[in-house]
mmCIF file of C-alpha atoms (C1' of nucleotides) and ligand atoms in Angstrom:
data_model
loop_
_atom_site.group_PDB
_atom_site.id
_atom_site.type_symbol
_atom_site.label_atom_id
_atom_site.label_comp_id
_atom_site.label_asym_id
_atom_site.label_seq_id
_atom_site.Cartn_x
_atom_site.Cartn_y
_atom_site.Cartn_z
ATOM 1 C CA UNK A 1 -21.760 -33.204 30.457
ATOM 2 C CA UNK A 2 -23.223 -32.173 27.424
ATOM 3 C CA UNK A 3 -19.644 -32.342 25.660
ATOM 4 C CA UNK A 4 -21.117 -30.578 22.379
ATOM 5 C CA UNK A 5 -19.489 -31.853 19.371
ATOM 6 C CA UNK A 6 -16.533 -31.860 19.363
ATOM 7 C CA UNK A 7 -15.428 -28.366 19.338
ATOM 8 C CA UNK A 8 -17.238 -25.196 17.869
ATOM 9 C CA UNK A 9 -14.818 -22.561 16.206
ATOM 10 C CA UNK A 10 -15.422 -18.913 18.046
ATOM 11 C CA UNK A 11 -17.089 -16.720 16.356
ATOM 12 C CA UNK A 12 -19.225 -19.319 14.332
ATOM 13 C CA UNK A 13 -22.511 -18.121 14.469
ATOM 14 C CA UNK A 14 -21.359 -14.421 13.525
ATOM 15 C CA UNK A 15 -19.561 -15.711 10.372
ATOM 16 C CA UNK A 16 -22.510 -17.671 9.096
ATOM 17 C CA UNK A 17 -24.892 -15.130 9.977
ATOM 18 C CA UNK A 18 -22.739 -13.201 7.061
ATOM 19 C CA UNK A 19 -22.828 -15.880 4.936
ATOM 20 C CA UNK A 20 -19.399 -17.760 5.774
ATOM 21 C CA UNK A 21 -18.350 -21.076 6.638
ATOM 22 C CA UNK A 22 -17.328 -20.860 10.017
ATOM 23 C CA UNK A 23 -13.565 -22.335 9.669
ATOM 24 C CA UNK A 24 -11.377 -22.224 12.650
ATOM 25 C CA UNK A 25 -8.536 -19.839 10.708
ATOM 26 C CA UNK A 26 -11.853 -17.600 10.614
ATOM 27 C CA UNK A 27 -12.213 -17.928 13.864
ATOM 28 C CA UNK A 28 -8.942 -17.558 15.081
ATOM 29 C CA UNK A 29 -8.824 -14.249 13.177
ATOM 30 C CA UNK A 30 -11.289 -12.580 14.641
ATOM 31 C CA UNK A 31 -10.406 -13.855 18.165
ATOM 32 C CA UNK A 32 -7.268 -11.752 16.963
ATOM 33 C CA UNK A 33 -8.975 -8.820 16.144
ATOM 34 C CA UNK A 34 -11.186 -8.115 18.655
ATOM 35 C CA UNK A 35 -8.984 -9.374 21.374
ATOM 36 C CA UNK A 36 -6.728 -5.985 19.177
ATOM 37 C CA UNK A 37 -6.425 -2.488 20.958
ATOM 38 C CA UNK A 38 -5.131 -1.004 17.908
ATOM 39 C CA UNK A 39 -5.595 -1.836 13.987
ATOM 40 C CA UNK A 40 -3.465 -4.183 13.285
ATOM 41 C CA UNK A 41 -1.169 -5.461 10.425
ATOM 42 C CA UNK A 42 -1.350 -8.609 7.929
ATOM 43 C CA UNK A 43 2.360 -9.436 10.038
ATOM 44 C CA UNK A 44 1.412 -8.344 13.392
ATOM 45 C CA UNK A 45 -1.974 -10.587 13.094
ATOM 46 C CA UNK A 46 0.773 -13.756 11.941
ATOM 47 C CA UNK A 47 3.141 -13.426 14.946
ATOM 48 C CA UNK A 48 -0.425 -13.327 17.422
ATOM 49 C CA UNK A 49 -1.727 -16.130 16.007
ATOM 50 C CA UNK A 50 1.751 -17.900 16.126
ATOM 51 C CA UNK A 51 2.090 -16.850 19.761
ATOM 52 C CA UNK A 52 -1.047 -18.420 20.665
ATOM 53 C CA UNK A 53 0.259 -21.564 19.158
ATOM 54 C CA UNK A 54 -2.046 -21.735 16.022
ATOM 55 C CA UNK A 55 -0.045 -19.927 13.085
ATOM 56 C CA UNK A 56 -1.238 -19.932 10.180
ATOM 57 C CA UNK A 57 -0.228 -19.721 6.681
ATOM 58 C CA UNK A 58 0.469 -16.212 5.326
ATOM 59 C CA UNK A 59 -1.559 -16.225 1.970
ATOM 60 C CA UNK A 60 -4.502 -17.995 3.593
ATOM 61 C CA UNK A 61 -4.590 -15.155 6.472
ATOM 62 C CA UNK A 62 -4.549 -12.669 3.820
ATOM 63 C CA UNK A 63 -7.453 -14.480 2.086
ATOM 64 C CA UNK A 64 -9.274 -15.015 5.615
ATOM 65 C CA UNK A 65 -8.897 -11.123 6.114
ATOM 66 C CA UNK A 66 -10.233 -10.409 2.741
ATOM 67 C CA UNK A 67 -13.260 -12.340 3.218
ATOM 68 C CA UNK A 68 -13.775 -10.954 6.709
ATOM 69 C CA UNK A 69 -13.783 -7.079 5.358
ATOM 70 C CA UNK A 70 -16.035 -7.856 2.239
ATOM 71 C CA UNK A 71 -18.443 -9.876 4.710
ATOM 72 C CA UNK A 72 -18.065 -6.739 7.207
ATOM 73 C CA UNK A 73 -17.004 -8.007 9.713
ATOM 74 C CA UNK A 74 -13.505 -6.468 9.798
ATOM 75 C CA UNK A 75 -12.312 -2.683 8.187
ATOM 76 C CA UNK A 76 -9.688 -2.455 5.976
ATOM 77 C CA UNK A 77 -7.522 0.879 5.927
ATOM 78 C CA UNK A 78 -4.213 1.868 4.953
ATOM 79 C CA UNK A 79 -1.665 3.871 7.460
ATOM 80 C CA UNK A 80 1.014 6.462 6.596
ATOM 81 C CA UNK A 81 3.333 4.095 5.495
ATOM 82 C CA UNK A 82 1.041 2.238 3.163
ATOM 83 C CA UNK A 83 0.733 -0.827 4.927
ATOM 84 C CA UNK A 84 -3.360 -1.871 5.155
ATOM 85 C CA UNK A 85 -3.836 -2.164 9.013
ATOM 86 C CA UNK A 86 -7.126 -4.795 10.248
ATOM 87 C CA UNK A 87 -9.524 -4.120 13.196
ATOM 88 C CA UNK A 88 -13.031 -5.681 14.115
ATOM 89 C CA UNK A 89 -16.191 -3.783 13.066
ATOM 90 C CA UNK A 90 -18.321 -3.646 15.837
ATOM 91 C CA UNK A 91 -21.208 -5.400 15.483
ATOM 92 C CA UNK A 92 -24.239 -4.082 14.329
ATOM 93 C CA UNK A 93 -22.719 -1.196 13.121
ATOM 94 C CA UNK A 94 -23.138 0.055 9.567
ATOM 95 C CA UNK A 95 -19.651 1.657 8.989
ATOM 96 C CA UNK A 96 -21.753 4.139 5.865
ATOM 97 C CA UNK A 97 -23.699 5.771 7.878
ATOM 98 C CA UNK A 98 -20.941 7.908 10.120
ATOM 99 C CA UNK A 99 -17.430 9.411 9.625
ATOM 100 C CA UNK A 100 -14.203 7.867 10.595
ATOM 101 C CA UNK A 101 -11.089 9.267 12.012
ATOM 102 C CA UNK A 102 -7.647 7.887 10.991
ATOM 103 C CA UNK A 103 -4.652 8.272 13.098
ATOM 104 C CA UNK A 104 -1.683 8.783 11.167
ATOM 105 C CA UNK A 105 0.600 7.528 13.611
ATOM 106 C CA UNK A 106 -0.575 3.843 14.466
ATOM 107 C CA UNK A 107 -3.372 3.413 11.477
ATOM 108 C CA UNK A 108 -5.964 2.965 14.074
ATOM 109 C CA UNK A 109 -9.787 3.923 12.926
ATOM 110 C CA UNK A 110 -11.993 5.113 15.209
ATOM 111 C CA UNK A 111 -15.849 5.776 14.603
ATOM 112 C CA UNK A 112 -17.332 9.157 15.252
ATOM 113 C CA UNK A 113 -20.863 9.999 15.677
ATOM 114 C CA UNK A 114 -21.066 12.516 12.961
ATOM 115 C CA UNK A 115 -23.683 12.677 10.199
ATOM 116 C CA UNK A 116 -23.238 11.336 6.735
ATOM 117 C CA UNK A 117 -21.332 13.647 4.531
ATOM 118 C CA UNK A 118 -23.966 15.547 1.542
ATOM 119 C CA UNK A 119 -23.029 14.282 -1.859
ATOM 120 C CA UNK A 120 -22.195 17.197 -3.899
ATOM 121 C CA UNK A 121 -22.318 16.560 -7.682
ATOM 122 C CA UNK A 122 -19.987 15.027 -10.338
ATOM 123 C CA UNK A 123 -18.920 15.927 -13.777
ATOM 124 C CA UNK A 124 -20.561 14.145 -16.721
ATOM 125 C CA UNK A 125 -19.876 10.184 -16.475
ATOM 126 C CA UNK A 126 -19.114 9.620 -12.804
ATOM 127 C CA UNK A 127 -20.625 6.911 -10.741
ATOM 128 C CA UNK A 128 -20.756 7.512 -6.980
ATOM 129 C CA UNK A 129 -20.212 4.494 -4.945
ATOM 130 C CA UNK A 130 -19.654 6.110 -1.611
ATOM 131 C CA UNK A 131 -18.631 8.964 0.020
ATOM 132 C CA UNK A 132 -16.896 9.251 3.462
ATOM 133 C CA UNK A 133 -16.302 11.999 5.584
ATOM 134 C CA UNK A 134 -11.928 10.963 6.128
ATOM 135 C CA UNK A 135 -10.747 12.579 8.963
ATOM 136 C CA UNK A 136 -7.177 12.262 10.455
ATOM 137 C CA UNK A 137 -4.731 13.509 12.246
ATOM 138 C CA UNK A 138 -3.010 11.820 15.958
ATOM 139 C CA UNK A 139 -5.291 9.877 18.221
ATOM 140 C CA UNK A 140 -5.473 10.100 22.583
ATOM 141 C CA UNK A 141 -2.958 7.579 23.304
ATOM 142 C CA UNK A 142 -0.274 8.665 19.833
ATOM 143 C CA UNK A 143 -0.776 11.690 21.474
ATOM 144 C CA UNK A 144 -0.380 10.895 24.822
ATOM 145 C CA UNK A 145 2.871 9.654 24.722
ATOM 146 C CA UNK A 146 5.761 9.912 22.800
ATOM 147 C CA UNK A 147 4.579 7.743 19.697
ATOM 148 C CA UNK A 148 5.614 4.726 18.021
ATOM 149 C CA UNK A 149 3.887 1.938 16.565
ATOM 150 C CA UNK A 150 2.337 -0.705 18.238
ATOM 151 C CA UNK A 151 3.933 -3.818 18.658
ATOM 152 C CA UNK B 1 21.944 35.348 -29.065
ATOM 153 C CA UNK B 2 23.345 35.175 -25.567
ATOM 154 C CA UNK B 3 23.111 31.038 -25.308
ATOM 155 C CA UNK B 4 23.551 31.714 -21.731
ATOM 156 C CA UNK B 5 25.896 28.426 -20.391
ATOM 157 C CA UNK B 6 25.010 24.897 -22.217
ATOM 158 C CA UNK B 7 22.114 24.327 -20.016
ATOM 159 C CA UNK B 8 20.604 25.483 -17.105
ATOM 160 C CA UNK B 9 18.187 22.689 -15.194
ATOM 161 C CA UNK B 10 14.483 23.784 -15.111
ATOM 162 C CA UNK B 11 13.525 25.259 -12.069
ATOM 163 C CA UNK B 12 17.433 25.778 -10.883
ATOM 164 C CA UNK B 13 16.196 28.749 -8.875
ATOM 165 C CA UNK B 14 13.561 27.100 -7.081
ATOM 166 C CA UNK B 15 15.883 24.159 -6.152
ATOM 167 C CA UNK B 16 18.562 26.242 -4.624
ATOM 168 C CA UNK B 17 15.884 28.824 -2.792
ATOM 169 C CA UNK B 18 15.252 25.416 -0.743
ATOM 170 C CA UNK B 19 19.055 24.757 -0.434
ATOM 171 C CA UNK B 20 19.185 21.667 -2.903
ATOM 172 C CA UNK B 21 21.471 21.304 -5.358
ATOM 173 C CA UNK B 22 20.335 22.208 -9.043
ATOM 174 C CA UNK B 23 20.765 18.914 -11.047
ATOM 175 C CA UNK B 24 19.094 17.702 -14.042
ATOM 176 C CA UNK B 25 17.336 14.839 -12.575
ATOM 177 C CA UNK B 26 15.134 17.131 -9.945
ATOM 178 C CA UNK B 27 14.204 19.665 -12.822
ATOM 179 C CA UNK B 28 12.898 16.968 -15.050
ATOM 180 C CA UNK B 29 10.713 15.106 -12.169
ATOM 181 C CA UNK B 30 9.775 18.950 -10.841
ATOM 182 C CA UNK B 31 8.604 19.198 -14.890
ATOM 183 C CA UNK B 32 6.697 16.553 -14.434
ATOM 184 C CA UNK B 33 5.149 17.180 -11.437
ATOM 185 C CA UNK B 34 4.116 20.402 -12.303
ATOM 186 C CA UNK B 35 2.233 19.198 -15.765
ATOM 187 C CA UNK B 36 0.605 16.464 -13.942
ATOM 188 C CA UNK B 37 -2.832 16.667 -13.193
ATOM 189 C CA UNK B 38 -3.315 14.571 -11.062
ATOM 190 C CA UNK B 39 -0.892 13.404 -8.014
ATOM 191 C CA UNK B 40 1.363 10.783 -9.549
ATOM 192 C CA UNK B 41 2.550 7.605 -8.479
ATOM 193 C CA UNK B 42 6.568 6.873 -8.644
ATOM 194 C CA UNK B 43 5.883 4.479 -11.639
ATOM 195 C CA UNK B 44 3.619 6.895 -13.286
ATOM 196 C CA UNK B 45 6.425 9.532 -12.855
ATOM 197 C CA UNK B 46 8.768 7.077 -14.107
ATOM 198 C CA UNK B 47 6.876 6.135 -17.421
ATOM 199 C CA UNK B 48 6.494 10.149 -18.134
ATOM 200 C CA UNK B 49 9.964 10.688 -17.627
ATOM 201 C CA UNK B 50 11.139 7.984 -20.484
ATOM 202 C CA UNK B 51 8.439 8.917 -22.714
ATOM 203 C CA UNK B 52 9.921 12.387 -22.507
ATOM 204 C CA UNK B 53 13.528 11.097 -23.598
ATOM 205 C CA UNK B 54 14.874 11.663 -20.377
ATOM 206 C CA UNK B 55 14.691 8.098 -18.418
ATOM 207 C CA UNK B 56 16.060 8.253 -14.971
ATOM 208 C CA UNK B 57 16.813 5.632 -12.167
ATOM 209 C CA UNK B 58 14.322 3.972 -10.587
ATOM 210 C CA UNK B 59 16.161 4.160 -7.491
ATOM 211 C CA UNK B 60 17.725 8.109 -8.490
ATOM 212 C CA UNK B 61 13.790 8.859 -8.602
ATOM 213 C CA UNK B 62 12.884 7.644 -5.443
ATOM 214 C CA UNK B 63 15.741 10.054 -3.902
ATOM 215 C CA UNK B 64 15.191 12.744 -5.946
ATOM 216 C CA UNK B 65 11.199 13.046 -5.115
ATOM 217 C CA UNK B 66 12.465 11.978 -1.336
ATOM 218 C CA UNK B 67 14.775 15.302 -1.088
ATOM 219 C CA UNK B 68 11.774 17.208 -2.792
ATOM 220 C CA UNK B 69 9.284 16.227 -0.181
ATOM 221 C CA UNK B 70 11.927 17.295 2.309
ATOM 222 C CA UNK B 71 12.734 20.245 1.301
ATOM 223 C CA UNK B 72 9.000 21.221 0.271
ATOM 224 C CA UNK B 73 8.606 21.430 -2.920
ATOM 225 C CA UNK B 74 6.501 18.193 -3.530
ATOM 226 C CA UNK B 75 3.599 16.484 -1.588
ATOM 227 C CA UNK B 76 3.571 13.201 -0.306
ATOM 228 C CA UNK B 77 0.580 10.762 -0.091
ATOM 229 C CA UNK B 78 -0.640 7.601 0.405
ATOM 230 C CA UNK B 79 -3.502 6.668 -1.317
ATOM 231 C CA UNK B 80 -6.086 3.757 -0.729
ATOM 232 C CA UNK B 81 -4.585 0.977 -2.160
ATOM 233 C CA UNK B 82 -0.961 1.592 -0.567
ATOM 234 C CA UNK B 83 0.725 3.256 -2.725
ATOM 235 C CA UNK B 84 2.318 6.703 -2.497
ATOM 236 C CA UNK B 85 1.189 9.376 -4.497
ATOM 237 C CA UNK B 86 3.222 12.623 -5.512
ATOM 238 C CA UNK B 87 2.733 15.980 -6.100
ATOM 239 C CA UNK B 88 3.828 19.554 -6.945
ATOM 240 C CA UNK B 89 3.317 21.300 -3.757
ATOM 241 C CA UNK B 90 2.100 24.977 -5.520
ATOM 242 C CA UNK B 91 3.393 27.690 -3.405
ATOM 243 C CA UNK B 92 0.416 29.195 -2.224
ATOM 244 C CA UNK B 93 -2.620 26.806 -3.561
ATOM 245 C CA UNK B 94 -4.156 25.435 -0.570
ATOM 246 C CA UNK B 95 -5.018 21.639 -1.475
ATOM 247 C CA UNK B 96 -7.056 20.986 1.466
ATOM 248 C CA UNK B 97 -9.387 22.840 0.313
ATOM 249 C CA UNK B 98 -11.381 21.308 -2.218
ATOM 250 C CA UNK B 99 -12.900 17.249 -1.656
ATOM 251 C CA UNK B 100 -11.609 14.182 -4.212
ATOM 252 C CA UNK B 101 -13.001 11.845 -6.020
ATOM 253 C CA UNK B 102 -11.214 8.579 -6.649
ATOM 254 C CA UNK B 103 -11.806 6.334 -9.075
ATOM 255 C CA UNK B 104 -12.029 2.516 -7.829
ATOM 256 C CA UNK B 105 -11.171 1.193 -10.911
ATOM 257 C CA UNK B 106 -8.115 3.120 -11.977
ATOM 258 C CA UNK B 107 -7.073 4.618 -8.603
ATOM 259 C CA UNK B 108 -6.985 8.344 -10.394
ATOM 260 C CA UNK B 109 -7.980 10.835 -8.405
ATOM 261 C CA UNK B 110 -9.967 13.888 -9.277
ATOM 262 C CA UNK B 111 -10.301 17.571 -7.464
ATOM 263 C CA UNK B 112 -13.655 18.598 -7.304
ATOM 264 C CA UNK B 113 -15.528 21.957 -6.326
ATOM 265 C CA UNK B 114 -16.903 20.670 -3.769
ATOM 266 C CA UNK B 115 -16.912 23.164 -0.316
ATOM 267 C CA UNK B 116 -14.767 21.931 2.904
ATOM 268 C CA UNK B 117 -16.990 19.866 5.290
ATOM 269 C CA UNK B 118 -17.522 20.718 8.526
ATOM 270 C CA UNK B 119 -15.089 18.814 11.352
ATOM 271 C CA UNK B 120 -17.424 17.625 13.681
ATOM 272 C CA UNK B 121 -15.767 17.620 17.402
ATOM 273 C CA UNK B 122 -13.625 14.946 18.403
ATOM 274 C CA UNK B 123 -13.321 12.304 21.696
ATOM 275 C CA UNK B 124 -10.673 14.171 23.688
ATOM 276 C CA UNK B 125 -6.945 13.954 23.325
ATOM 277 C CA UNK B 126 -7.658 13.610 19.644
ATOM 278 C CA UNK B 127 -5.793 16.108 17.268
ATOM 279 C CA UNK B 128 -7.055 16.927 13.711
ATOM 280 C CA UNK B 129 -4.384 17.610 10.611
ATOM 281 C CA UNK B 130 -6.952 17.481 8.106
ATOM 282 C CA UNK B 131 -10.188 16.584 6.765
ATOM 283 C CA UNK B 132 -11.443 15.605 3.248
ATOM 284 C CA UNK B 133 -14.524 14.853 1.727
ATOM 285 C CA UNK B 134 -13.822 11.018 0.279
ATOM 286 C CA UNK B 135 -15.896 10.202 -2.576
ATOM 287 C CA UNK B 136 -15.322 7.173 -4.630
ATOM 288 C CA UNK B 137 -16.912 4.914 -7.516
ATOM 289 C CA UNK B 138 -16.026 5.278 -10.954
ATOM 290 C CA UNK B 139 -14.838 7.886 -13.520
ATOM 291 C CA UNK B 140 -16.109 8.886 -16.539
ATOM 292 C CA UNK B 141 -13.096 6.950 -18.340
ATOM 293 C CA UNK B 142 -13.519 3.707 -16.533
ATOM 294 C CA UNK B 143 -17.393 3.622 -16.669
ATOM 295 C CA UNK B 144 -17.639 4.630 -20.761
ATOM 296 C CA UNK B 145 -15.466 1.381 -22.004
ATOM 297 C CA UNK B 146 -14.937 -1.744 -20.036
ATOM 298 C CA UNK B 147 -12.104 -0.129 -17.940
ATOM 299 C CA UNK B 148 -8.666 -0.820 -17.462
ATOM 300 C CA UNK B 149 -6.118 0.851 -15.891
ATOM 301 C CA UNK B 150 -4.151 4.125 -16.779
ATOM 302 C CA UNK B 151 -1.165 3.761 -19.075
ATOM 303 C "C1'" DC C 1 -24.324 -41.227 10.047
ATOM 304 C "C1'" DG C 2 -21.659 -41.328 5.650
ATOM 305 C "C1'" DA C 3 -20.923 -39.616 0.896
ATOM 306 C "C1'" DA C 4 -20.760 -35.717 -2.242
ATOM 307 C "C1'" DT C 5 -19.508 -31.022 -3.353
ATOM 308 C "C1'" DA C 6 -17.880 -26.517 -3.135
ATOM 309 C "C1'" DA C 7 -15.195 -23.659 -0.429
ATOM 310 C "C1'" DA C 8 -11.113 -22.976 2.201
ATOM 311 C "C1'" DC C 9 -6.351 -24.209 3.162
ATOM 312 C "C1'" DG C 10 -1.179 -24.733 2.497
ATOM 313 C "C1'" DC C 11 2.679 -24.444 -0.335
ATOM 314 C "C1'" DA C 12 5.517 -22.592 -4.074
ATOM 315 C "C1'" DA C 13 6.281 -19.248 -7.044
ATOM 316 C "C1'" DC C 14 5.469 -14.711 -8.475
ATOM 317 C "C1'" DA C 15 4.642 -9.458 -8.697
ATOM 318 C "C1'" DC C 16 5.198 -4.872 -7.209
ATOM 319 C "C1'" DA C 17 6.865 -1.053 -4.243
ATOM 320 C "C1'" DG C 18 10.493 0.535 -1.903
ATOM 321 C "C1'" DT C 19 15.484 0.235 0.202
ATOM 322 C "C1'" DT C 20 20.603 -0.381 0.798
ATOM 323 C "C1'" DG C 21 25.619 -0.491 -0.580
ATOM 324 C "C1'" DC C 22 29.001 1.063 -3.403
ATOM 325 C "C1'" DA C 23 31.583 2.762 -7.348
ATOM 326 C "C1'" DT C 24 31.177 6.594 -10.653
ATOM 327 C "C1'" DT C 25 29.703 11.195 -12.048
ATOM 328 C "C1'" DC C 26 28.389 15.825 -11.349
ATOM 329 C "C1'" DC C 27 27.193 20.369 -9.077
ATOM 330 C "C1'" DA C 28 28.946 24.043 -6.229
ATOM 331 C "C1'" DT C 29 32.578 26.509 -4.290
ATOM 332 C "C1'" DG C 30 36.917 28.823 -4.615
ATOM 333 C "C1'" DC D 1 39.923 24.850 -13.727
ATOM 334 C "C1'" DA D 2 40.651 21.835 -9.500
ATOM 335 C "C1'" DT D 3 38.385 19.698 -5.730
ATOM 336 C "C1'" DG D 4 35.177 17.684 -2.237
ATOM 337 C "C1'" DG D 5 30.853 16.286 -1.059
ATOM 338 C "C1'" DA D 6 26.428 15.360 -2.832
ATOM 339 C "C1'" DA D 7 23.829 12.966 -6.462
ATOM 340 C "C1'" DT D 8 23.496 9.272 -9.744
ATOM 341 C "C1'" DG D 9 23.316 4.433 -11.662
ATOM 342 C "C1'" DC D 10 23.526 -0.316 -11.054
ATOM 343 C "C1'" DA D 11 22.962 -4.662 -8.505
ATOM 344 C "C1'" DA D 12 21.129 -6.880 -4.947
ATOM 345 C "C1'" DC D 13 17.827 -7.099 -1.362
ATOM 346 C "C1'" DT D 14 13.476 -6.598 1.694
ATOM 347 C "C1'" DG D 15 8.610 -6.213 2.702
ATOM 348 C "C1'" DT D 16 3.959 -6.603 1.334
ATOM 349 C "C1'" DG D 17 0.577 -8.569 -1.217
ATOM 350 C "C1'" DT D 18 -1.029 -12.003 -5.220
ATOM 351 C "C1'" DT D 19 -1.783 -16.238 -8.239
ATOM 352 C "C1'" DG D 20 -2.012 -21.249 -9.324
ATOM 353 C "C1'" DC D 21 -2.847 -25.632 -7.926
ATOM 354 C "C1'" DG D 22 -3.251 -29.840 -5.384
ATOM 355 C "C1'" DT D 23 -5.140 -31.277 -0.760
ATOM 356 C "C1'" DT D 24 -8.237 -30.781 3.129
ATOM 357 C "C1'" DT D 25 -12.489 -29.444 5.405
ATOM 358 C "C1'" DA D 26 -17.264 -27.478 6.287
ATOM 359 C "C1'" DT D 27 -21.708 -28.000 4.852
ATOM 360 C "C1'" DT D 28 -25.565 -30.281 2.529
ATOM 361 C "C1'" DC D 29 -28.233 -34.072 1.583
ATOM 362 C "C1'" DG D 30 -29.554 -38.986 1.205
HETATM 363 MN MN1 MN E 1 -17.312 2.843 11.822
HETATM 364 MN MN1 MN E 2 -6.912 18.462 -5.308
HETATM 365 ZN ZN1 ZN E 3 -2.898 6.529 16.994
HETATM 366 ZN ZN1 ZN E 4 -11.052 5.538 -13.510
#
DNA sequence: CGAATAAACGCAACACAGTTGCATTCCATG
DNA sequence: CATGGAATGCAACTGTGTTGCGTTTATTCG
């Protein structure tokens, strides 16, 4: 048996292919994530990775998630109670080009097939950066049944 | 002169048409609302109030804009970094119906005349509230000098 | 492989937004 | 006016996210 190394974090060759070190918190985050059926929270990500008997610290997951959304490889977006909510950005995918939906009940953000909102113009001085086509509203399973969060 | 009473709170009428008592507190913060031009954060709100001479409670405030999004008379809304964002709900003056642009660096938000996009149609079981043309970078404020946020 | 280096990690302390409990004050009603 | 229930102010608290810094680890290179 080949026995390769010693062990190989999951997930390595994606996170280098952005440009990270492949760490096993790294790793372990986006096991998280895409193992995820809904976005999910800084705290909700914690108590996952605690179940699954490798917690990790709070301030380093924050900085792990950081690095994962600027390196795309995770979205960032705020739900209705202001709490930023995490979910894996499916590969390949460049999150510009399309319109997302929101669902104001569990934060989730689903990808839509819809073209790329027209720029319209600005007043004197303002710099576009991006422009996204935000829409939100309750999503098949909120809808489904009676509500609530996910776990 | 008829110096009608001592006092009578700003927008006394309104308050009670929505079945909330009349007190000082919600006139001032309706004040406020109503000269802002932009939705305003609680601490925003709070810093206007005190430069006015009328300092209230941090904790009073939160209640008193609470009971006003209950009852109607202000808008509530998160924005993308979080934090919750208030505003004079106009009787009449759709708000949906224009897109905003946000600024990145300062977080202000702008109303633009920009027409409402088209929803494109969604997976089923989904329900849209709303949609809104996103558009962020920087405004003319932040991009002239080297930025910094709003008092 | 082993050493060097820069990034990532863990811990403590901090910052900011929002909430809860309770005693005091004030608006509305009569 | 008197009165009762709602609103206010203050103190303490919680939840979420950030900063600083010393230690550890992934990668590069000899
Ligand atoms: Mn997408
Ligand atoms: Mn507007
Ligand atoms: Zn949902
Ligand atoms: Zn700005």
């Amino acid at each position: 048996m080949p026995a390769k190394s010693v062990s190989t974090p999951p997930f390595s060759a994606a996170l280098r292919a952005v440009g990270l070190k492949a760490t096993v918190a790294r790793g372990r985050v986006l096991e998280v994530l895409h193992a995820a059926l809904q976005p999910a929270s800084h705290g909700e990500i914690e108590a996952r990775l605690a179940a699954a008997a490798s917690p990790l610290d709070r301030v380093t997951l924050y900085r792990v998630l950081d690095s994962l959304v600027t390196a795309g490889l995770a979205l960032k977006a705020v739900d209705a109670r202001g709490v930023f909510r995490f979910s894996a950005a499916q590969t390949g995918v460049a999150h510009q080009r399309h319109a997302h939906f929101r669902c104001e009940d569990c934060g989730g953000v689903f990808c839509l097939d819809a073209p790329p909102p027209a720029a319209p113009s600005l007043p004197d001085g303002f710099r576009l950066h991006g422009a996204e086509l935000d829409l939100h509203g309750t999503c098949a399973r909120c809808g489904d049944a009676g509500g609530g969060h996910p776990a």
